[in-house]
Coordinates of C-alpha atoms in Angstrom, one line a residue:
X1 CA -14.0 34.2 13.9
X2 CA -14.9 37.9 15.3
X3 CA -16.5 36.5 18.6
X4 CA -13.2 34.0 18.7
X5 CA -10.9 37.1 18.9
X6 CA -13.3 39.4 21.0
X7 CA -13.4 36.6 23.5
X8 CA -9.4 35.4 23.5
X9 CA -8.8 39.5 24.1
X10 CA -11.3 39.6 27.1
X11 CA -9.8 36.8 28.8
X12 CA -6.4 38.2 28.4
X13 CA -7.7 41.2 30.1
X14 CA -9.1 39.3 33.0
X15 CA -5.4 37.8 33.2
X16 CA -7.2 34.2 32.5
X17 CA -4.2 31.7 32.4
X18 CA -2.7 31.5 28.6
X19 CA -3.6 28.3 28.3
X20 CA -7.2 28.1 29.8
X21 CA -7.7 31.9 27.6
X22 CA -6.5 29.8 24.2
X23 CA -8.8 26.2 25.1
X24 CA -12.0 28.6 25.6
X25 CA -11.8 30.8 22.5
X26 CA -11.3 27.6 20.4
X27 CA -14.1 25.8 22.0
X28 CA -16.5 29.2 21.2
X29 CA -15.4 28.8 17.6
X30 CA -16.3 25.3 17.1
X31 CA -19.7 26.0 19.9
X32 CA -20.7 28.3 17.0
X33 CA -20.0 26.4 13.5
X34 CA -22.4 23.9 12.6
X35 CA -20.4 22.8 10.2
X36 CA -17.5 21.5 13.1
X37 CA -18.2 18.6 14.9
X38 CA -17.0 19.2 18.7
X39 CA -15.6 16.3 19.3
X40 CA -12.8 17.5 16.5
X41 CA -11.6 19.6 19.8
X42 CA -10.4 16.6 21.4
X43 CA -8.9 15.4 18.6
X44 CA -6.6 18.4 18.1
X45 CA -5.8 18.7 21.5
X46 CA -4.5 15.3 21.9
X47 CA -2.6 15.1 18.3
X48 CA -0.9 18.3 19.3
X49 CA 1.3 17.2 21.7
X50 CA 2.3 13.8 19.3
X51 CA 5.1 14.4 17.9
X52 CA 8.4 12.4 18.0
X53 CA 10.4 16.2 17.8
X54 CA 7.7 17.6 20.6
X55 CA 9.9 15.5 23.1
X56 CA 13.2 17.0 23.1
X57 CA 11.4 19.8 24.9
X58 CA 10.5 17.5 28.4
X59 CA 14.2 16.0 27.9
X60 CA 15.4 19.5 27.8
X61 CA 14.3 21.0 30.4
X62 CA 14.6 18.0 33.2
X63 CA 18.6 18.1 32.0
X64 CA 18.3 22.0 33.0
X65 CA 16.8 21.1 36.4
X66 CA 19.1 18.0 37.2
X67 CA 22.6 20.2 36.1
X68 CA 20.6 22.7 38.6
X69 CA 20.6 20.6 41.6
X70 CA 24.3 19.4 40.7
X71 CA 25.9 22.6 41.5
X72 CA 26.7 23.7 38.2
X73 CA 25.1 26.9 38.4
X74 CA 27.5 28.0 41.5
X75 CA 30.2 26.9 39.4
X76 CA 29.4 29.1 36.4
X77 CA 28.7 32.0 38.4
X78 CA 32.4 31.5 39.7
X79 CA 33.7 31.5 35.8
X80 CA 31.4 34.3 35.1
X81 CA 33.1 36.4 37.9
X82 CA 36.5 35.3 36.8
X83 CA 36.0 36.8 33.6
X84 CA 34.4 39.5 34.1
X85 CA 33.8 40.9 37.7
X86 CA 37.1 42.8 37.8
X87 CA 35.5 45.3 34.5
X88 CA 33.5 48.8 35.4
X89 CA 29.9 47.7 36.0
X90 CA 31.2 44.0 36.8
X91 CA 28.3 42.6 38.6
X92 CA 26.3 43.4 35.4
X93 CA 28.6 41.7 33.4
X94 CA 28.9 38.6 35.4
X95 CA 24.8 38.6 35.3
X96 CA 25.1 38.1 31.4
X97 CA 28.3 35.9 31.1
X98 CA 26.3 33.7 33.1
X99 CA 23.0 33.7 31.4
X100 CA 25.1 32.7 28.4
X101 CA 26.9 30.0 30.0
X102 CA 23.4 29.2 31.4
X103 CA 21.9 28.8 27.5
X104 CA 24.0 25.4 27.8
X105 CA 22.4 24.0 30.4
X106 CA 18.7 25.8 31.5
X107 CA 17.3 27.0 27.5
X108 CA 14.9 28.7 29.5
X109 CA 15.0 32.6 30.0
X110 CA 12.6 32.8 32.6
X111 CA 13.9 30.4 35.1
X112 CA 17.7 32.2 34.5
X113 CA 16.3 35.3 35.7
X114 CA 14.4 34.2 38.1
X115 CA 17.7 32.3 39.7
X116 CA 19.6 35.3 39.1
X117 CA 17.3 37.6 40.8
X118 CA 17.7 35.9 44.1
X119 CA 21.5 35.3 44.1
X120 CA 23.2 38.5 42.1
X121 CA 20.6 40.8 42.9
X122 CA 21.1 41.4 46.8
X123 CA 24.7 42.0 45.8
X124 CA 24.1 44.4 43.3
X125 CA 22.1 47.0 45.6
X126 CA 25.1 46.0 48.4
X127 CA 27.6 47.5 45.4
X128 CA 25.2 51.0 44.8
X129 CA 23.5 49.9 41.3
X130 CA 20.0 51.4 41.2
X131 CA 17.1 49.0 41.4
X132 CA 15.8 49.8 37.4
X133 CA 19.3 49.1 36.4
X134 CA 20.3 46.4 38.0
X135 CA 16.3 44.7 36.9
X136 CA 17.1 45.6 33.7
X137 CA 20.4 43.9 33.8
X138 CA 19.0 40.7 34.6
X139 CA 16.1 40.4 32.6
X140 CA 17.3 41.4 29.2
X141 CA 20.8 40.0 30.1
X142 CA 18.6 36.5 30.6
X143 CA 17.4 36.5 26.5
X144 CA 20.7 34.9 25.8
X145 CA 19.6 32.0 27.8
X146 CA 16.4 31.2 25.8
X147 CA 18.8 31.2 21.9
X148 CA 21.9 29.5 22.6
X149 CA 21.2 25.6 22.6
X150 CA 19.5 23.9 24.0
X151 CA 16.8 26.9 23.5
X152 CA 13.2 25.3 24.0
X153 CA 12.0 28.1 21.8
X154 CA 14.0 26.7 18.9
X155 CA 12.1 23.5 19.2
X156 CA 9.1 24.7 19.2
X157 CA 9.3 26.3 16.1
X158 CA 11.4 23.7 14.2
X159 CA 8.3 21.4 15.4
X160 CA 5.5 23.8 14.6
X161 CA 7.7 24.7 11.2
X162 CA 9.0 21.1 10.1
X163 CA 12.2 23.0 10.2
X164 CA 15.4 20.9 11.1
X165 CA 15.5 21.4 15.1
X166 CA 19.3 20.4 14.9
X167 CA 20.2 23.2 12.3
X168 CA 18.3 25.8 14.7
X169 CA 20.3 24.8 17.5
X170 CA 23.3 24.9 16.0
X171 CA 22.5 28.3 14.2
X172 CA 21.3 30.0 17.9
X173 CA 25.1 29.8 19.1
X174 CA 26.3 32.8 17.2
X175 CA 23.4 35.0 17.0
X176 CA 23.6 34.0 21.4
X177 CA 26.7 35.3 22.1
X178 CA 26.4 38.3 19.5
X179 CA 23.2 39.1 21.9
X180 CA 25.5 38.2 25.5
X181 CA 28.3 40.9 24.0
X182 CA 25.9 43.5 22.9
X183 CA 24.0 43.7 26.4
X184 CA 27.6 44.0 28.0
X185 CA 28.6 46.7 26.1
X186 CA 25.5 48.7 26.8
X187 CA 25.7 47.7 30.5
X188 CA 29.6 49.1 30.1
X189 CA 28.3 52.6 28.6
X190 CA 25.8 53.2 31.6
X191 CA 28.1 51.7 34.3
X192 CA 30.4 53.8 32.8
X193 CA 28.8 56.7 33.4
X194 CA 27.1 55.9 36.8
X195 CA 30.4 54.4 38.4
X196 CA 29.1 51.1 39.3
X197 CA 31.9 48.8 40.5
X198 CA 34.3 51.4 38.7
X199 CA 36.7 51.8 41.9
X200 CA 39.1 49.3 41.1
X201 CA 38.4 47.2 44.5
X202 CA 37.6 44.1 42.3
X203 CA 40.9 42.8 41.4
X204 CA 41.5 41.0 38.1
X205 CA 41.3 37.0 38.7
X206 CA 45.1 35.8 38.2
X207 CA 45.5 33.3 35.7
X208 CA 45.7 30.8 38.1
X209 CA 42.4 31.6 39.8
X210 CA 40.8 31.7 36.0
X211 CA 42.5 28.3 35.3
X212 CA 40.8 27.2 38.6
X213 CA 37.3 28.3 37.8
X214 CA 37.6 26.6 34.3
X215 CA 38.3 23.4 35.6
X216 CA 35.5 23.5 38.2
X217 CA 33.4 24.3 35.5
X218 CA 34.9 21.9 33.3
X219 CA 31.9 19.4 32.7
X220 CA 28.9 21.8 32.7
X221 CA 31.1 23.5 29.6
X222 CA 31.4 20.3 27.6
X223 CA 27.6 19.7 27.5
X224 CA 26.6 22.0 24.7
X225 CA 30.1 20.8 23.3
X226 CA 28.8 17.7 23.4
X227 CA 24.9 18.7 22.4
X228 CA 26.2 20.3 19.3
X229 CA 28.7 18.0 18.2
X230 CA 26.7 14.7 18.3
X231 CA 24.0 16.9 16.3
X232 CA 26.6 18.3 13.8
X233 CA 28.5 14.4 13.1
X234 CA 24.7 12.7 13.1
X235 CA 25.2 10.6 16.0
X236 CA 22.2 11.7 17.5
X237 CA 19.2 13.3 16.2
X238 CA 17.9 16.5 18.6
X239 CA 15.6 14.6 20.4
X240 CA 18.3 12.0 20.8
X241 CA 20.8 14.2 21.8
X242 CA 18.0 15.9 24.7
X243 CA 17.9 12.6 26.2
X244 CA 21.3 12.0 26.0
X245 CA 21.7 15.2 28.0
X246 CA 19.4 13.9 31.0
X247 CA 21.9 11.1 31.0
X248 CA 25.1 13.5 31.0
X249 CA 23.6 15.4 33.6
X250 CA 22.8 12.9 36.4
X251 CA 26.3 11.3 35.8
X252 CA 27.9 14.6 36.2
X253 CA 25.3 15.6 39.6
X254 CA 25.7 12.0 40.9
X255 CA 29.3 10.9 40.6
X256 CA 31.7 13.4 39.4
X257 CA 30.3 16.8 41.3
X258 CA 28.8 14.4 43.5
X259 CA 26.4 17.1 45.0
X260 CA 23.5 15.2 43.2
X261 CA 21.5 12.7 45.7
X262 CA 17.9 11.8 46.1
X263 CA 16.2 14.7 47.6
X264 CA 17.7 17.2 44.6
X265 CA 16.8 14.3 42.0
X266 CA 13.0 14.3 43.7
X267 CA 12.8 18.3 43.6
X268 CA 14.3 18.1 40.0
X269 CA 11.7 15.5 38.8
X270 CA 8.8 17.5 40.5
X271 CA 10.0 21.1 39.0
X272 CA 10.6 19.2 35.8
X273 CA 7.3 17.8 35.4
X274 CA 5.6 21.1 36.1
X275 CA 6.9 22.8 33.7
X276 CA 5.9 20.3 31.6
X277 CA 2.7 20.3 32.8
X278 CA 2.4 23.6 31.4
X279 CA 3.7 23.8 28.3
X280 CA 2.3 21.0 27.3
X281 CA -1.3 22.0 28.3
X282 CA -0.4 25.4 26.2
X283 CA 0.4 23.4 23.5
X284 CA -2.6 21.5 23.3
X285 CA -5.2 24.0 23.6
X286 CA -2.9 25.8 21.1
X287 CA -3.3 23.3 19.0
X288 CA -7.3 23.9 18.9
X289 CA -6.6 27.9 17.8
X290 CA -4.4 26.5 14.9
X291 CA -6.8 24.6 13.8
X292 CA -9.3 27.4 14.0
X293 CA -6.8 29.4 11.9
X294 CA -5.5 27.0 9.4
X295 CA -9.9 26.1 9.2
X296 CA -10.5 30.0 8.4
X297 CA -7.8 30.6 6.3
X298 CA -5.9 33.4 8.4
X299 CA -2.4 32.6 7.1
X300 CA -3.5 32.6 3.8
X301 CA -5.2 36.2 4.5
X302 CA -2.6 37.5 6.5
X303 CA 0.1 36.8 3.9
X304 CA -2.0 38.3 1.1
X305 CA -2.5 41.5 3.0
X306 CA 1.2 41.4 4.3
X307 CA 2.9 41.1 1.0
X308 CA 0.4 43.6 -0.5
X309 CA 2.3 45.7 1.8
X310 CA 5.5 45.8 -0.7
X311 CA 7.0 44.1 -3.1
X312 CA 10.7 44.4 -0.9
X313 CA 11.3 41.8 1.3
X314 CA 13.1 43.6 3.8
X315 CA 9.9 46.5 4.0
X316 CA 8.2 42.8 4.7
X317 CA 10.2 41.4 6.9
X318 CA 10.2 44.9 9.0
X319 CA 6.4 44.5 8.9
X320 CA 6.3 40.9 10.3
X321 CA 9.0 42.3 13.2
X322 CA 6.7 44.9 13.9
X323 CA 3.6 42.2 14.3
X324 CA 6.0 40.2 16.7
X325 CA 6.9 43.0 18.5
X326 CA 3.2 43.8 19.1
X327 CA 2.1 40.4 19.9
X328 CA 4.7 39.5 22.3
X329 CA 3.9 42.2 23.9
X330 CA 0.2 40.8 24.1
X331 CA 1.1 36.8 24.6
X332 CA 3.6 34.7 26.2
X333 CA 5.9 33.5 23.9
X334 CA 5.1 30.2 23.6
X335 CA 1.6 30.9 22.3
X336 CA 3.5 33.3 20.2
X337 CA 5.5 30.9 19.0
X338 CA 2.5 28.0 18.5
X339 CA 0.5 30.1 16.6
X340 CA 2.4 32.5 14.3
X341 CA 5.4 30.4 13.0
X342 CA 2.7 28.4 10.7
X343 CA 1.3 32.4 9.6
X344 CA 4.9 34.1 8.6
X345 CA 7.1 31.4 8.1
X346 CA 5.4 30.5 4.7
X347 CA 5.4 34.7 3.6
X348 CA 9.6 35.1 4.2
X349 CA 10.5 31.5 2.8
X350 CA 8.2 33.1 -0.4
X351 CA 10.3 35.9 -0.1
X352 CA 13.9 34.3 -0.3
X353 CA 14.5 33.7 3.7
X354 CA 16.0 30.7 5.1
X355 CA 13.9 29.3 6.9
X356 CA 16.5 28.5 10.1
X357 CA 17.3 32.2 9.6
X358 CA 14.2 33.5 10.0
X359 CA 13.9 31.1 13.1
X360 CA 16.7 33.0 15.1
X361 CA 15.2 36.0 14.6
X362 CA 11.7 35.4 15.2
X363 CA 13.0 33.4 18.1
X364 CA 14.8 36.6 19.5
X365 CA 11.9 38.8 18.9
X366 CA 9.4 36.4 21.0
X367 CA 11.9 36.6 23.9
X368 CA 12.2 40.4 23.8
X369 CA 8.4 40.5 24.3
X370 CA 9.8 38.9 27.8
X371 CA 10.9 42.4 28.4
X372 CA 7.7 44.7 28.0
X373 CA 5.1 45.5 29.3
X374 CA 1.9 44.7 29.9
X375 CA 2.7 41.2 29.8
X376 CA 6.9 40.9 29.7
X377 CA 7.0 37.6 32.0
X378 CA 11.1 38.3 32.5
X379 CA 9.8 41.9 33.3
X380 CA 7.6 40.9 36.0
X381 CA 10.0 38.0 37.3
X382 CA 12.4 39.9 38.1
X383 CA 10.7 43.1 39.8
X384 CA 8.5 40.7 41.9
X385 CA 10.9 39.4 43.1
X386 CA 13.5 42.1 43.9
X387 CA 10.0 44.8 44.6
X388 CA 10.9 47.0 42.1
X389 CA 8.8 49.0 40.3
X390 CA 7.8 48.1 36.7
X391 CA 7.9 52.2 36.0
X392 CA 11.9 51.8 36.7
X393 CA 12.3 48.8 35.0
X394 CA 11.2 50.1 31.9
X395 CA 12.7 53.3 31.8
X396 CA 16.4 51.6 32.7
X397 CA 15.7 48.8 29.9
X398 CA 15.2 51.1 26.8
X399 CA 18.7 50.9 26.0
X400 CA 18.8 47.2 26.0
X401 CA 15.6 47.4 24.4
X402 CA 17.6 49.8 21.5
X403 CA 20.5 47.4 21.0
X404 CA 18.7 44.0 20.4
X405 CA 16.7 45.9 18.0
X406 CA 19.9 46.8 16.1
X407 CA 20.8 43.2 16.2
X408 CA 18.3 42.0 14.6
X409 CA 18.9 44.4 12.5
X410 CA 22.6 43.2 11.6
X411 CA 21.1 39.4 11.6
X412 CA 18.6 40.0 8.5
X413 CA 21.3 42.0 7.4
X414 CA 23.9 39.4 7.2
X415 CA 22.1 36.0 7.2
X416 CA 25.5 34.4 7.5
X417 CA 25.8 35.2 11.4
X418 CA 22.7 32.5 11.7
X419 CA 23.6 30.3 8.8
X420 CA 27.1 30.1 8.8
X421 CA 27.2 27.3 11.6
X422 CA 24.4 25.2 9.9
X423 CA 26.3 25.2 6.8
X424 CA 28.7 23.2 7.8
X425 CA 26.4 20.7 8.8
X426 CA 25.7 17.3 6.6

């Protein structure tokens, strides 16, 4: 097990693709039991990625790119800077209203900031905000994305955790917009200070105008309506409901936006199949690791030695934060996500968390590893492509950094921000 961890860290170090660094470690771990067969390797990589749940994940994210290539991002960007633009520091706030309108339609953090990046960034440097602020911005403004449904995370770990994946949708909306409003009032405080967009020359949108940008938004706004009530009544299952949304969006693109036509749906289906290209291959060689683990006994061994710790559950739960903390600062959170989720969720259900609960905030915690370094994917997203240092990043992201810790601090808290929403679920 010693040479399977020495050899997964030295391919991280060499930057060796996740999924390639998780496949080769396995395969040294079952090159070096006798006791193994080999050909168990193949088996574990192809039972992996069967699973019935496992396929809201492709459904999702083609939806994301098809609602992409309909025009529905413009036309949240125009809400967003209805609502917002006019405030002190407005380009930062219509950043984060859209990456929370965006959680309805994308679920994916990294491709929000990456869009983002090219179309509000130029703008912001036009306005005067520094470079580190305006990253920062973006990037942790962008976690909203990945927790409000349909959030890929989410399914990942009600997959991995047999946990209901429509109760973790349903229980990201809060804790989503309780994370959108907290990164706005921080990006208030320092636009505050600096005087970014606070001359008054962005008028507040008349009602009119606002009524105006609803309506063009109109249908990309009833889709996680439509996500989470089909969910909620049992009309659909999650999976059901993600290919239901493929549906909703190319009747949307094609015939009432009408911006929708072949060459998009081609670039759509291309992107689309990428990305699944790649998580799937990270699940599957993840798939070899967790066997590795659940062979060796590590959950078992890390939950003795982690409840040793204290008998509190809350000095617990801080100690498992702190692991997540660390590790996604180490792994993409997908592998994060893959692997550790079979680990702690069986220590806090022991200890009297829910497990949807703990979902949400293990869920949060993977995507602020997005945000640090060395391997903070929104991080290096977003100052690749604007060429902005990753020393400036950093320093202007602390305070962001400060106040999702203190919401996950209100979440454990009061469960009821997470579980309220599934309660009232069937």
């Amino acid at each position: 097990m010693l040479l399977v961890v020495l050899t997964f860290i030295i391919l991280l170090l060499l930057n060796m693709p996740i999924a390639f660094t998780l496949g080769i470690s396995g395969i040294i771990y079952f090159l070096t039991q006798v006791s193994v067969p080999l050909p168990v390797v193949v088996q574990r990589m192809i039972t992996g990625t069967q699973s019935y749940p496992l396929l809201a994940v492709p459904f999702f994210i083609l939806a994301g790119h098809i609602m992409n290539a309909s025009g529905i991002t413009s036309r949240l960007m125009k809400l967003a800077d209805a609502l917002t633009g006019h405030l002190v520091g407005g380009m930062a706030h219509v950043s984060i209203v859209l990456s929370m309108l965006m959680g309805g339609v994308s679920g994916s953090s990294n491709a929000d900031v990456a869009m983002q990046t090219r179309i509000l960034l130029p703008e912001m440097r036009k306005r005067g905000y520094d470079d580190g602020f305006s990253a920062a911005v973006l990037a942790c403004g962008s976690l909203s994305t990945a927790i409000i449904p349909p959030s890929i995370g989410l399914v990942l770990y009600g997959f991995v955790g047999q946990v209901s994946i429509g109760k973790l949708l349903i229980a990201g909306i809060i804790p989503g917009i309780l994370m959108g409003l907290i990164m706005m009032f921080t990006a208030y405080i320092y636009a505050k200070k600096r005087g970014y967009d606070a001359d008054g020359k962005n008028k507040k949108k008349s009602f009119k105008e606002l009524i105006s940008a609803v309506k063009e938004s109109f249908w990309a706004l009833l889709f996680p309506v439509f996500l989470v009530m089909t969910i909620r009544f049992g009309i659909f299952t999650a999976t059901e409901a993600a290919a239901f949304a493929v549906v909703y969006a190319f009747l949307v693109g094609k015939f009432i936006y009408r911006e929708l036509d072949w060459l998009k749906l081609k670039e759509a289906l291309k992107n689309c199949a990428e990305d699944n290209a790649m998580i799937m291959l990270i699940i599957s060689m993840a798939a070899i690791i967790s066997y590795v683990l659940a062979y060796e006994k590590v959950p078992v061994k890390m939950a003795s030695f982690i409840v040793g710790i204290s008998d509190n559950p809350f000095i617990v739960m801080g100690t498992i934060i702190a692991f997540l903390l660390v590790a996604g600062m180490l792994m993409e959170g997908t592998v994060n996500i893959l692997l550790l989720t079979p680990i702690f969720l069986p220590i806090v259900t022991k200890l009297g968390f829910d497990p949807v609960h703990f979902g949400i905030i293990m869920a949060i915690m993977i995507q602020i590893g997005g945000i640090t370094p060395p391997v903070g994917v929104n991080m290096y997203t977003v100052c690749s492509l604007g060429n902005i240092p990753i020393e400036d990043f950093v320093k202007e992201s602390l305070p962001f950094f400060l106040a999702l810790m203190i919401l996950i601090a209100i979440l454990i808290a009061f469960p009821k921000l997470s579980l309220f929403l599934p309660g009232l679920m069937k």
